[in-house]
Coordinates of C-alpha atoms (C1' of nucleotides) in Angstrom, one line a residue:
Chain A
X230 CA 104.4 115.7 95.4
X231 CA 100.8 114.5 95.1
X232 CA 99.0 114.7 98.6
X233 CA 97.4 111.4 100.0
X234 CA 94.2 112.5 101.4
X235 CA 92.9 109.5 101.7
X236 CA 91.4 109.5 105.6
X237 CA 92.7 106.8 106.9
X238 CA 92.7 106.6 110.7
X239 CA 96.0 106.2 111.6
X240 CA 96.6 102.6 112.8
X241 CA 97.2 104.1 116.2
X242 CA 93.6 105.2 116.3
X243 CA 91.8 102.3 115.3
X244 CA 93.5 101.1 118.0
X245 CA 92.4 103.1 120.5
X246 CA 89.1 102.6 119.1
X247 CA 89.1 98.7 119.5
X248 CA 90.4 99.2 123.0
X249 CA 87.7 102.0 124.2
X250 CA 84.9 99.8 122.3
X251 CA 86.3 96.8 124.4
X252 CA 86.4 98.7 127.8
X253 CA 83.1 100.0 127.0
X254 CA 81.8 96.6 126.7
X255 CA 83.6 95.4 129.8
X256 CA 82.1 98.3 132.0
X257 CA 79.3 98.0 134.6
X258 CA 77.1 100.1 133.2
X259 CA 78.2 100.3 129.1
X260 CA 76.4 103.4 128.7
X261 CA 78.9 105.6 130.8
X262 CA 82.2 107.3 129.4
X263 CA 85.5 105.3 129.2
X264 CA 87.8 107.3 131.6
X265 CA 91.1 108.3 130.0
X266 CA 93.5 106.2 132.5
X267 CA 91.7 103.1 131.6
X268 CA 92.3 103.5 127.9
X269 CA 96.4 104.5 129.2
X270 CA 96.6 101.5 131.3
X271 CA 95.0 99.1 128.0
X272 CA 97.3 100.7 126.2
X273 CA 100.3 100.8 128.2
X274 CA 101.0 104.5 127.3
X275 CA 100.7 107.7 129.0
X276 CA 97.8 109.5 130.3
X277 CA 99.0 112.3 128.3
X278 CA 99.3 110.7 125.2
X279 CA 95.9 109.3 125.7
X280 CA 94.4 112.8 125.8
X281 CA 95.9 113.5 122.7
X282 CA 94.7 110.7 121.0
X283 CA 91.3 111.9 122.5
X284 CA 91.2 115.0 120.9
X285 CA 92.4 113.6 117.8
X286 CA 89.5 110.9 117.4
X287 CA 87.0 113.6 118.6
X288 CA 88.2 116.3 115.6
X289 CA 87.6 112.8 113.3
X290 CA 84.4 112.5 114.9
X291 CA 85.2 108.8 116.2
X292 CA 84.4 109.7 120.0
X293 CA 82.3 112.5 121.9
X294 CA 84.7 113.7 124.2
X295 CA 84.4 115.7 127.3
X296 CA 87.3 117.0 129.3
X297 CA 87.8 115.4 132.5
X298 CA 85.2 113.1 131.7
X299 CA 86.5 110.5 128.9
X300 CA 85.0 109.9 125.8
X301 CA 81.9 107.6 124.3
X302 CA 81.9 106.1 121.0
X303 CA 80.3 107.8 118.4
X304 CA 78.1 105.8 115.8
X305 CA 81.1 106.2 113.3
X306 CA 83.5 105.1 115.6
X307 CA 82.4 102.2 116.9
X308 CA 81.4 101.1 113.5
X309 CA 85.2 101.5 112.8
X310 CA 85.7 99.8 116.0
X311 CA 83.6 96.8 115.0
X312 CA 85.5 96.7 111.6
X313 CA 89.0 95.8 113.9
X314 CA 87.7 93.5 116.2
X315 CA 86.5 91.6 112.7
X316 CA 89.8 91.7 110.8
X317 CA 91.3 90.9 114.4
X318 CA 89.3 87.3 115.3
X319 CA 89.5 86.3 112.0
X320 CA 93.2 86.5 111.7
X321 CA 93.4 84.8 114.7
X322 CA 91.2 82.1 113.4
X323 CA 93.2 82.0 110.1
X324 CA 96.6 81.5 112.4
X325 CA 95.6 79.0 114.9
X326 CA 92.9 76.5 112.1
X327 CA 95.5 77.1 108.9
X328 CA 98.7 77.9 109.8
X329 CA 99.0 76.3 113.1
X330 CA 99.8 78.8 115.7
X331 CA 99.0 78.3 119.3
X332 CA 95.8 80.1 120.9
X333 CA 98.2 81.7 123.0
X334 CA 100.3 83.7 120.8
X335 CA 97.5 84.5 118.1
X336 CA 96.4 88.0 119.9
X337 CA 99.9 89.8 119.9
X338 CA 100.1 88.4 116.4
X339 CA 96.7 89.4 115.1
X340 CA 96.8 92.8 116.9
X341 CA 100.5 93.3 114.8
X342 CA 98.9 92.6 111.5
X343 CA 95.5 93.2 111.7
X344 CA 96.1 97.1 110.5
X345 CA 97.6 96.5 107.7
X346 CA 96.0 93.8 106.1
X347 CA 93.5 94.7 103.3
X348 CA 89.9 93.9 103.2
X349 CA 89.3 91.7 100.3
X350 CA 92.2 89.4 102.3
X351 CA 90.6 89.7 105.8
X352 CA 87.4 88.7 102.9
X353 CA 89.2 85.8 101.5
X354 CA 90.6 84.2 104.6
X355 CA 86.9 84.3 106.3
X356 CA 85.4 82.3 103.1
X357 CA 88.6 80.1 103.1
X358 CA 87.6 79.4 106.8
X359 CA 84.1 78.5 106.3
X360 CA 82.8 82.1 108.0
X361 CA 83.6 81.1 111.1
X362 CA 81.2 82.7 113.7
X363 CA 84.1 83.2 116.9
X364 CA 87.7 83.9 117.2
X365 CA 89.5 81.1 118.6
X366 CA 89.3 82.5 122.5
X367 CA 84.7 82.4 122.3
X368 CA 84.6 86.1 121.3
X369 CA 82.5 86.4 118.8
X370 CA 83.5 87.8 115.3
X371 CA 81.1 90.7 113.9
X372 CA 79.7 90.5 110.9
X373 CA 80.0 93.0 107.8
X374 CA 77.6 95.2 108.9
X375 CA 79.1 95.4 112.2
X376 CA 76.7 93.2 114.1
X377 CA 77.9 91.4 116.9
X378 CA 76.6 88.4 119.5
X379 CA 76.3 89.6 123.0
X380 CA 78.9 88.2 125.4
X381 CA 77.6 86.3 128.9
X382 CA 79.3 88.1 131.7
X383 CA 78.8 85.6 134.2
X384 CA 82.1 83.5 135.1
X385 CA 83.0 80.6 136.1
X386 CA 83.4 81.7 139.8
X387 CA 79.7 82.1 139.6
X388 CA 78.8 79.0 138.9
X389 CA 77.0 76.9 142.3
X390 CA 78.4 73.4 142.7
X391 CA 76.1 71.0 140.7
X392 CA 75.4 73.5 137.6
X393 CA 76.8 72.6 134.6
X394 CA 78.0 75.4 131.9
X395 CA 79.6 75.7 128.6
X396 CA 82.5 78.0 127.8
X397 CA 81.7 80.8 126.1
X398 CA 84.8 82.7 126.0
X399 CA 88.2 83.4 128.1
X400 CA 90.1 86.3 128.6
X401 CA 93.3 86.2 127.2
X402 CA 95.0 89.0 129.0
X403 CA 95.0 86.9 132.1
X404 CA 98.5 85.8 132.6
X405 CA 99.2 82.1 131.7
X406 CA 95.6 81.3 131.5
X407 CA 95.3 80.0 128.0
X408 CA 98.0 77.7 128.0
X409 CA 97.0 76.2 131.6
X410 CA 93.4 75.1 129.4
X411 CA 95.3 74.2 126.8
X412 CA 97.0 71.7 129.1
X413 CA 93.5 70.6 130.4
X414 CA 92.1 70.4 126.9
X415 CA 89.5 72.7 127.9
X416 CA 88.0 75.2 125.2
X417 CA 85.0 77.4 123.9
X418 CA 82.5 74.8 124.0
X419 CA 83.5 72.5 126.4
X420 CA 80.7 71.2 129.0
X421 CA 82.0 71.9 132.4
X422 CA 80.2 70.6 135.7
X423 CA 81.3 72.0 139.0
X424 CA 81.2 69.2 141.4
X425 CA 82.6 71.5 144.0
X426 CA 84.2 74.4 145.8
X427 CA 87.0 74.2 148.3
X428 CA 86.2 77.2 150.3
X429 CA 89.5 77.4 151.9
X430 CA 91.2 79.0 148.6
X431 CA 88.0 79.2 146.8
X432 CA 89.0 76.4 144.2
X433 CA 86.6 74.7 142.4
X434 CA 86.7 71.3 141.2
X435 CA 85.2 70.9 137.6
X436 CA 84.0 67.7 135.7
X437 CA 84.9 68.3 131.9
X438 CA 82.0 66.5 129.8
X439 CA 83.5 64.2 127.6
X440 CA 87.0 63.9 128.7
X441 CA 85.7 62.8 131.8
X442 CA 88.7 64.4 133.4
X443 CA 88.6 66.7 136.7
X444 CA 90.6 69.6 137.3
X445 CA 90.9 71.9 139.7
X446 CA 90.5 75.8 138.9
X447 CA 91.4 78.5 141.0
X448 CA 89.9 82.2 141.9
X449 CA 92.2 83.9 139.2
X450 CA 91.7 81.4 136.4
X451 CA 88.1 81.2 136.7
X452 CA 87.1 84.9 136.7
X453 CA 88.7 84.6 133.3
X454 CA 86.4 81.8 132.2
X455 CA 83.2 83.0 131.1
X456 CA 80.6 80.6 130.8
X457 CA 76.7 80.2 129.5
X458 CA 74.6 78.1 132.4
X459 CA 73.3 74.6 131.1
X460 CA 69.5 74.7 131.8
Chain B
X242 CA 106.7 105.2 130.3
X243 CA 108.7 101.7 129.4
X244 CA 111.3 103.2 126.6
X245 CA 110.7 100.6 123.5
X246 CA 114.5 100.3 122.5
X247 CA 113.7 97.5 120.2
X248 CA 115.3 98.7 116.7
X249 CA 112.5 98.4 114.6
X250 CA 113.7 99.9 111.4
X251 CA 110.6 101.6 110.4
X252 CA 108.5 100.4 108.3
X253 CA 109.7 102.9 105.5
X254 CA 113.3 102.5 105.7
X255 CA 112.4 98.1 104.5
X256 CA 111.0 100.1 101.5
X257 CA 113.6 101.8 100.7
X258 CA 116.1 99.4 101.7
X259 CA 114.3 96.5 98.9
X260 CA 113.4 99.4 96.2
X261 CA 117.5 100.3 96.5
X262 CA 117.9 96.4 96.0
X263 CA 115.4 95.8 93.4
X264 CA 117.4 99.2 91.4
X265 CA 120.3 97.6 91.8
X266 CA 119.5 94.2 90.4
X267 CA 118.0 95.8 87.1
X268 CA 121.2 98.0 86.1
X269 CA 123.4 97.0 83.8
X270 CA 126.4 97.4 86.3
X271 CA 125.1 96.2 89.9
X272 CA 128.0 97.5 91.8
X273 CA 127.3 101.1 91.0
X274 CA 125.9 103.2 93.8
X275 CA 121.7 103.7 93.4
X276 CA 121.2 107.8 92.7
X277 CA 118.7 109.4 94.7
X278 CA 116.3 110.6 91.8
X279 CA 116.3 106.5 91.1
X280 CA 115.0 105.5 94.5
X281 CA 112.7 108.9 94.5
X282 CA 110.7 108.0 91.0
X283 CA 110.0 104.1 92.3
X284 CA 109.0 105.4 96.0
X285 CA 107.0 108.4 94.6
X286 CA 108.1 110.2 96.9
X287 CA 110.1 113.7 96.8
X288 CA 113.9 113.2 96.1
X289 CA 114.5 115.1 99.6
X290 CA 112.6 112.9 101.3
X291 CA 114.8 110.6 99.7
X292 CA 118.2 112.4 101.0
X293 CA 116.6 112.2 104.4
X294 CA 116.2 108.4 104.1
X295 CA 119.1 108.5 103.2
X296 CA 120.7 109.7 106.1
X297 CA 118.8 107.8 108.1
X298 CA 119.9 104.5 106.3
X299 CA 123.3 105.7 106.6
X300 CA 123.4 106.2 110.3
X301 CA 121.6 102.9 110.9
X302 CA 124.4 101.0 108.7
X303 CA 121.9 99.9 106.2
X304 CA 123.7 101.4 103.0
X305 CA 126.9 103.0 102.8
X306 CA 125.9 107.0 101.2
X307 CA 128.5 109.2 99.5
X308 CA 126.7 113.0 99.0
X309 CA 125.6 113.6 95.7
X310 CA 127.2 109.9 95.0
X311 CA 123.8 107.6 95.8
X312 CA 123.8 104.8 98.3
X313 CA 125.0 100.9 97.9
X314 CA 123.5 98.5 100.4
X315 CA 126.1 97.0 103.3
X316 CA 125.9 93.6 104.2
X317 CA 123.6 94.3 106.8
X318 CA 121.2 96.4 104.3
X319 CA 121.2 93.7 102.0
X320 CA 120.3 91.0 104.0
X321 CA 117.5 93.1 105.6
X322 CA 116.3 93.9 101.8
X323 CA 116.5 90.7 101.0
X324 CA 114.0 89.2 104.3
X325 CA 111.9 92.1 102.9
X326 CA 111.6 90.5 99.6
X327 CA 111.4 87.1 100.8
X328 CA 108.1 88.0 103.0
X329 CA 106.8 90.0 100.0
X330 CA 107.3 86.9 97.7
X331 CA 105.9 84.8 100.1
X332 CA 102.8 86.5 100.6
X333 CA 102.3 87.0 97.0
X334 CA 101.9 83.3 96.4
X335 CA 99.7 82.8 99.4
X336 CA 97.3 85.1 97.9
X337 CA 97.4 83.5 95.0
X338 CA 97.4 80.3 95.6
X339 CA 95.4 79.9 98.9
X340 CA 93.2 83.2 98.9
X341 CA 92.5 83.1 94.9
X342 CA 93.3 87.0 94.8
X343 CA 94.2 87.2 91.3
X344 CA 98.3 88.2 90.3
X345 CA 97.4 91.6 89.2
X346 CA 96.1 92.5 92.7
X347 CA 98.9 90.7 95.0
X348 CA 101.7 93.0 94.6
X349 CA 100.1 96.1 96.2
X350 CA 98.4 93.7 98.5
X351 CA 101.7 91.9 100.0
X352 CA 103.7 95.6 100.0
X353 CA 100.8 96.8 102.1
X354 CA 101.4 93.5 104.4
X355 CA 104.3 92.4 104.4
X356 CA 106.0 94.8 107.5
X357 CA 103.5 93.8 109.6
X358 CA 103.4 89.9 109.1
X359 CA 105.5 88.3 112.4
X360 CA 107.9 86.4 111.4
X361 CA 106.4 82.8 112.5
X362 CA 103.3 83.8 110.2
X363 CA 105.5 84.0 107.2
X364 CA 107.5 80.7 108.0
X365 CA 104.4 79.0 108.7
X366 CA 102.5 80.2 105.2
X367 CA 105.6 78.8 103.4
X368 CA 105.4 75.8 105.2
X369 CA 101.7 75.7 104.4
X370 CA 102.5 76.0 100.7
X371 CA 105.3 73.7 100.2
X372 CA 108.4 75.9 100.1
X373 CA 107.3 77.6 96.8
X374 CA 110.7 78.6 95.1
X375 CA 108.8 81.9 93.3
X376 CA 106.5 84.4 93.6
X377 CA 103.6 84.2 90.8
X378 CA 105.6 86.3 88.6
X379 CA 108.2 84.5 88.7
X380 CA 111.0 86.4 90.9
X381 CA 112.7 83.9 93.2
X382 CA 112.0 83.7 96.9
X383 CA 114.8 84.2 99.0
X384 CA 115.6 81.5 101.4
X385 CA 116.4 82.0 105.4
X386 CA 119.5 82.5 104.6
X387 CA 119.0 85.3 102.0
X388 CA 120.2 83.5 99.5
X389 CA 118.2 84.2 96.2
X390 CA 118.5 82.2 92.5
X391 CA 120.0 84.7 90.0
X392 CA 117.6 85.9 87.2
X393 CA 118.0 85.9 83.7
X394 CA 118.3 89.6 82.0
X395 CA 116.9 88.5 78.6
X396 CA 113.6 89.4 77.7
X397 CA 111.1 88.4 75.2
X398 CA 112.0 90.7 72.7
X399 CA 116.1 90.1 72.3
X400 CA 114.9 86.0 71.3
X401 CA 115.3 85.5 67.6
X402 CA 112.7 84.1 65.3
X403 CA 112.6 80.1 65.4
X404 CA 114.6 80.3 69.4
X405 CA 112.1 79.0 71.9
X406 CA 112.4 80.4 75.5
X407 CA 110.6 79.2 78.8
X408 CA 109.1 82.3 80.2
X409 CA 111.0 83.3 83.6
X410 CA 109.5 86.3 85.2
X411 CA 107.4 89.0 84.7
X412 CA 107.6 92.6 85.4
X413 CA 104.6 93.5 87.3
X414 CA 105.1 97.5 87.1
X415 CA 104.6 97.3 83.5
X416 CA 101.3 98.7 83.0
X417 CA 98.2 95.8 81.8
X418 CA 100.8 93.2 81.2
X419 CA 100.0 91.1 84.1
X420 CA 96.1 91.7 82.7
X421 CA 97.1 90.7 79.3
X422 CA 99.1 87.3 80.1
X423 CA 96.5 86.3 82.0
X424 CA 93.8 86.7 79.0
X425 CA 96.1 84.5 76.7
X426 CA 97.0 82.0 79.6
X427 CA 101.1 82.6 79.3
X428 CA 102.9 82.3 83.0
X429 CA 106.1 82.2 84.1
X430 CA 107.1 78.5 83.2
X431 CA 105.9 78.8 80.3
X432 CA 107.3 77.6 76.7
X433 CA 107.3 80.0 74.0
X434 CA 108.6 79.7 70.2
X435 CA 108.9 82.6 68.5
X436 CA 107.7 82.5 65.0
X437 CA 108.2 85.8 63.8
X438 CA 108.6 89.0 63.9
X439 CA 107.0 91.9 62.0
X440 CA 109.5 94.9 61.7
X441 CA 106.9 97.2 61.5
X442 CA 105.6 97.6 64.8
X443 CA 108.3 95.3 65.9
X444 CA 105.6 92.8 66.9
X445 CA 106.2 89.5 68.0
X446 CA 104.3 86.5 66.6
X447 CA 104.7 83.6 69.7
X448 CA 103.4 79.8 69.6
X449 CA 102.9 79.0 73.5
X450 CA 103.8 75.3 73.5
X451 CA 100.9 72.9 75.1
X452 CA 98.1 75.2 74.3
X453 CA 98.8 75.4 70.6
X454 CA 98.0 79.3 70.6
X455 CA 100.0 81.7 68.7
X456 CA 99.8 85.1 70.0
X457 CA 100.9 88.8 68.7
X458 CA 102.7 90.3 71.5
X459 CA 103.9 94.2 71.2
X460 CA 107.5 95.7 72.2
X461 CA 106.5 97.0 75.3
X462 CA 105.1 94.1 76.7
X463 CA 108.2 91.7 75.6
X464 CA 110.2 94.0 77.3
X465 CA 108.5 93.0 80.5
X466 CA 108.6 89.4 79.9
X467 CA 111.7 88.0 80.9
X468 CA 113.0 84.2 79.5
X469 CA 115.6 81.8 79.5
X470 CA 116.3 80.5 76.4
X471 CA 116.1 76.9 76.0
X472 CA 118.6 75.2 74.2
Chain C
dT279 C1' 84.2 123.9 153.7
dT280 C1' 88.7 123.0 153.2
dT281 C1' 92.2 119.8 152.4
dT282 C1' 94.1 116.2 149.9
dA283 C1' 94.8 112.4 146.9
dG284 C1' 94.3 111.0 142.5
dT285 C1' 93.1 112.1 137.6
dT286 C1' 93.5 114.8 133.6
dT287 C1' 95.2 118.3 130.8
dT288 C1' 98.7 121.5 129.1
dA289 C1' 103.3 122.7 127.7
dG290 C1' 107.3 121.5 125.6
dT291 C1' 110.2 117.8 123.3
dC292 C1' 111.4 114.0 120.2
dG293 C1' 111.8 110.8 116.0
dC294 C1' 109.7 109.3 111.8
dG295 C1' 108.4 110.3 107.3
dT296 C1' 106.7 113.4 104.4
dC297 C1' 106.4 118.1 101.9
dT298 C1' 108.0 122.8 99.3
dA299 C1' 111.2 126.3 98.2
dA300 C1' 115.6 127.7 97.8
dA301 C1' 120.5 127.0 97.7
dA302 C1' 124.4 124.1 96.3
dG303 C1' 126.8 120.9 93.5
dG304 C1' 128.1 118.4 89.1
dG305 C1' 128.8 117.6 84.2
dG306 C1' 128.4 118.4 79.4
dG307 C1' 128.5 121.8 75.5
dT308 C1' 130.2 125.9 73.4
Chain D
dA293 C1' 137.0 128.1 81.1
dC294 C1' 132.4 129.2 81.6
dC295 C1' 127.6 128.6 81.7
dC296 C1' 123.5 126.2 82.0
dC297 C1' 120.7 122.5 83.2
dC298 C1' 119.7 118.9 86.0
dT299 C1' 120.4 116.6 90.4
dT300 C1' 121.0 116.8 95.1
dT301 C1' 121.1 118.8 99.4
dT302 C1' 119.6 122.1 103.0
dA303 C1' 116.2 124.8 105.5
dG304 C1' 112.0 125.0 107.5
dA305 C1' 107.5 123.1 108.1
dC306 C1' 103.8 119.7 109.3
dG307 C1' 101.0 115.6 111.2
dC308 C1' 101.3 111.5 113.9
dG309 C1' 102.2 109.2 118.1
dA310 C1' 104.9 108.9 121.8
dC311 C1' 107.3 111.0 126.2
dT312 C1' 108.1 113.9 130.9
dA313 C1' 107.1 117.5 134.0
dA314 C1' 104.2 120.7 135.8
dA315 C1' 99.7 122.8 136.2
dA316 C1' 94.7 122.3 136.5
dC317 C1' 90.8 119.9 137.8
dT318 C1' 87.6 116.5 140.5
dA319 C1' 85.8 114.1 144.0
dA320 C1' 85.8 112.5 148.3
dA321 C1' 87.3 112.6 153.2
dA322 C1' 88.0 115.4 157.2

DNA sequence: TTTTAGTTTTAGTCGCGTCTAAAAGGGGGT
DNA sequence: ACCCCCTTTTAGACGCGACTAAAACTAAAA
């Protein structure tokens, strides 16, 4: 039969691309190597199978990897990584502004499709959506060329009582978090002002702008709100 | 690790499982088993590969496969081949009608999509189109149910000279003819009146009611034009 | 420096989906 | 009835992506 040379990654690797490029970006210091268990923990797969996948990227020349030491992103890959964080934030745009679907379920949806769909549709719904510059969590979505907005990494938690800040982004992994500010109507955008910190469980007490309303946040919950500080 | 028990039948066994389908719609007698050369040609794939599937199939109680005899869907087969072609018809008109991806391009597009779309996507993009009843050339969308409208077997070229017909569906595998009904505006819906037809070439002379135009239309594309005749 | 705890890699296996080459089966013509 | 051609199946292989169990390595504490 004819043979499909066509190089294309596996959608297992571009996975592991997207997850190393993430982890990279979560890091301390995003210059240092992303250690193998981290990716296998992301992942929820073995250690072993992670190593694998290592060497595999590194013969496609998608990560420099040193044994023992976890791997680094080439230029190549993380251009490739770039490419699946776009495709993935503007699905999840396209599901939650056309079709719909709640913030919370749009990731696992997203990451399903978001292999298989072509470009010139991942094209089509952008323009449809009016190029929409974040996904629908505050993470910004790169652009063509693979240029992205920094993040903020301060949280919520940092913020002193009488600053105001406006969401930037939230992290969706954190369990039950997205549909406790859906309750409180609070999103990417939304002015918060911290009237207050109850030091005895380390809650805070936040002022939406706006709504007017006040809720109370605790430690968990706001380490997964990050935030830009208002002047 | 977590053992993922969730039987996912592979993405290759839904094509197989909708190519056996679509085979056994288009011959003359549809309760003869599918041969394995059949299913190998439309897969492009080798015809041992195709035994293996086969098996596979079999063992999963998708088709029912007799050796050297071809395979016939079960129940179960069918109603998966059917949710297959539902989600591919689907698609196909939301690329064409909300994305503006043009009908020659959407087949490839949807079969590349349409395993990894999540159910509640594909409910919600019919929702968002209005419960379509076709895909843009013309095949009949399967409802939740699996129930699908039957489709006429007469094509352009068995309608006599002075018939008119309304054009039903088109085959999209036959080379340039989605291309070339595009050019003279003719879709699925549309009325024809057949004028004449020059035994030399066999060509068709056709009056497309509304526009006015008469067209020449050759034997190999009026074999992939399929009508019901009106009146 | 040696021990030890935790991480990483190797070794071997599995299922899917594909291939090629060779063997086996089936059906029509003489 | 036999042969030949065409179809189908078997046999053996490969790459991907996952696993477990065991061996190798690292780093930090004693």
């Amino acid at each position: 039969m004819e043979k499909k040379d066509e190089m294309v990654p596996g959608r297992a690797m571009e996975d592991y691309l997207a997850d190393i490029f993430r982890l990279q970006k979560e890091s301390q210091d995003p210059h240092t190597a992303v250690a193998t268990q981290e990716v296998a923990q992301r992942r929820k797969v073995s250690a072993a199978s992670t190593t694998a996948m290592f060497k595999r990227l590194a013969r496609e020349g998608l990560v420099a990897y040193r044994e023992y030491q976890g791997v680094t992103l080439t230029p190549r890959g993380e251009q490739m990584a770039l490419q699946v964080l776009r495709r993935h934030r503007i699905v999840e745009r396209f599901l939650t502004d056309i079709l719909g679907i709640s913030w919370e379920e749009v990731d696992e949806m997203a990451h399903q499709m978001e292999h298989a769909l072509p470009d010139p549709v991942v094209d089509a719904m952008e323009r449809y959506l009016g190029d929409p510059r974040t996904c629908p969590h505050g993470f910004p979505i790169p652009d063509r060329q693979g240029y992205v907005d920094p993040l903020p990494r301060q949280t919520l938690a940092q913020v002193e009582p009488g600053q105001q800040a406006v969401i930037s982004h939230v992290d969706e992994r954190v369990e039950g978090l997205l549909a406790r500010l859906a309750q409180m109507d609070l999103h990417p955008g939304t002015i918060l002002k911290v009237l207050g910190r109850d030091p005895l469980d380390d809650l805070l007490v936040v002022e939406a702008r706006g709504s007017r309303m006040t809720h109370l946040i605790g430690p968990r919950m706001a380490a997964g709100i990050f935030v830009r500080p208002l002047d």
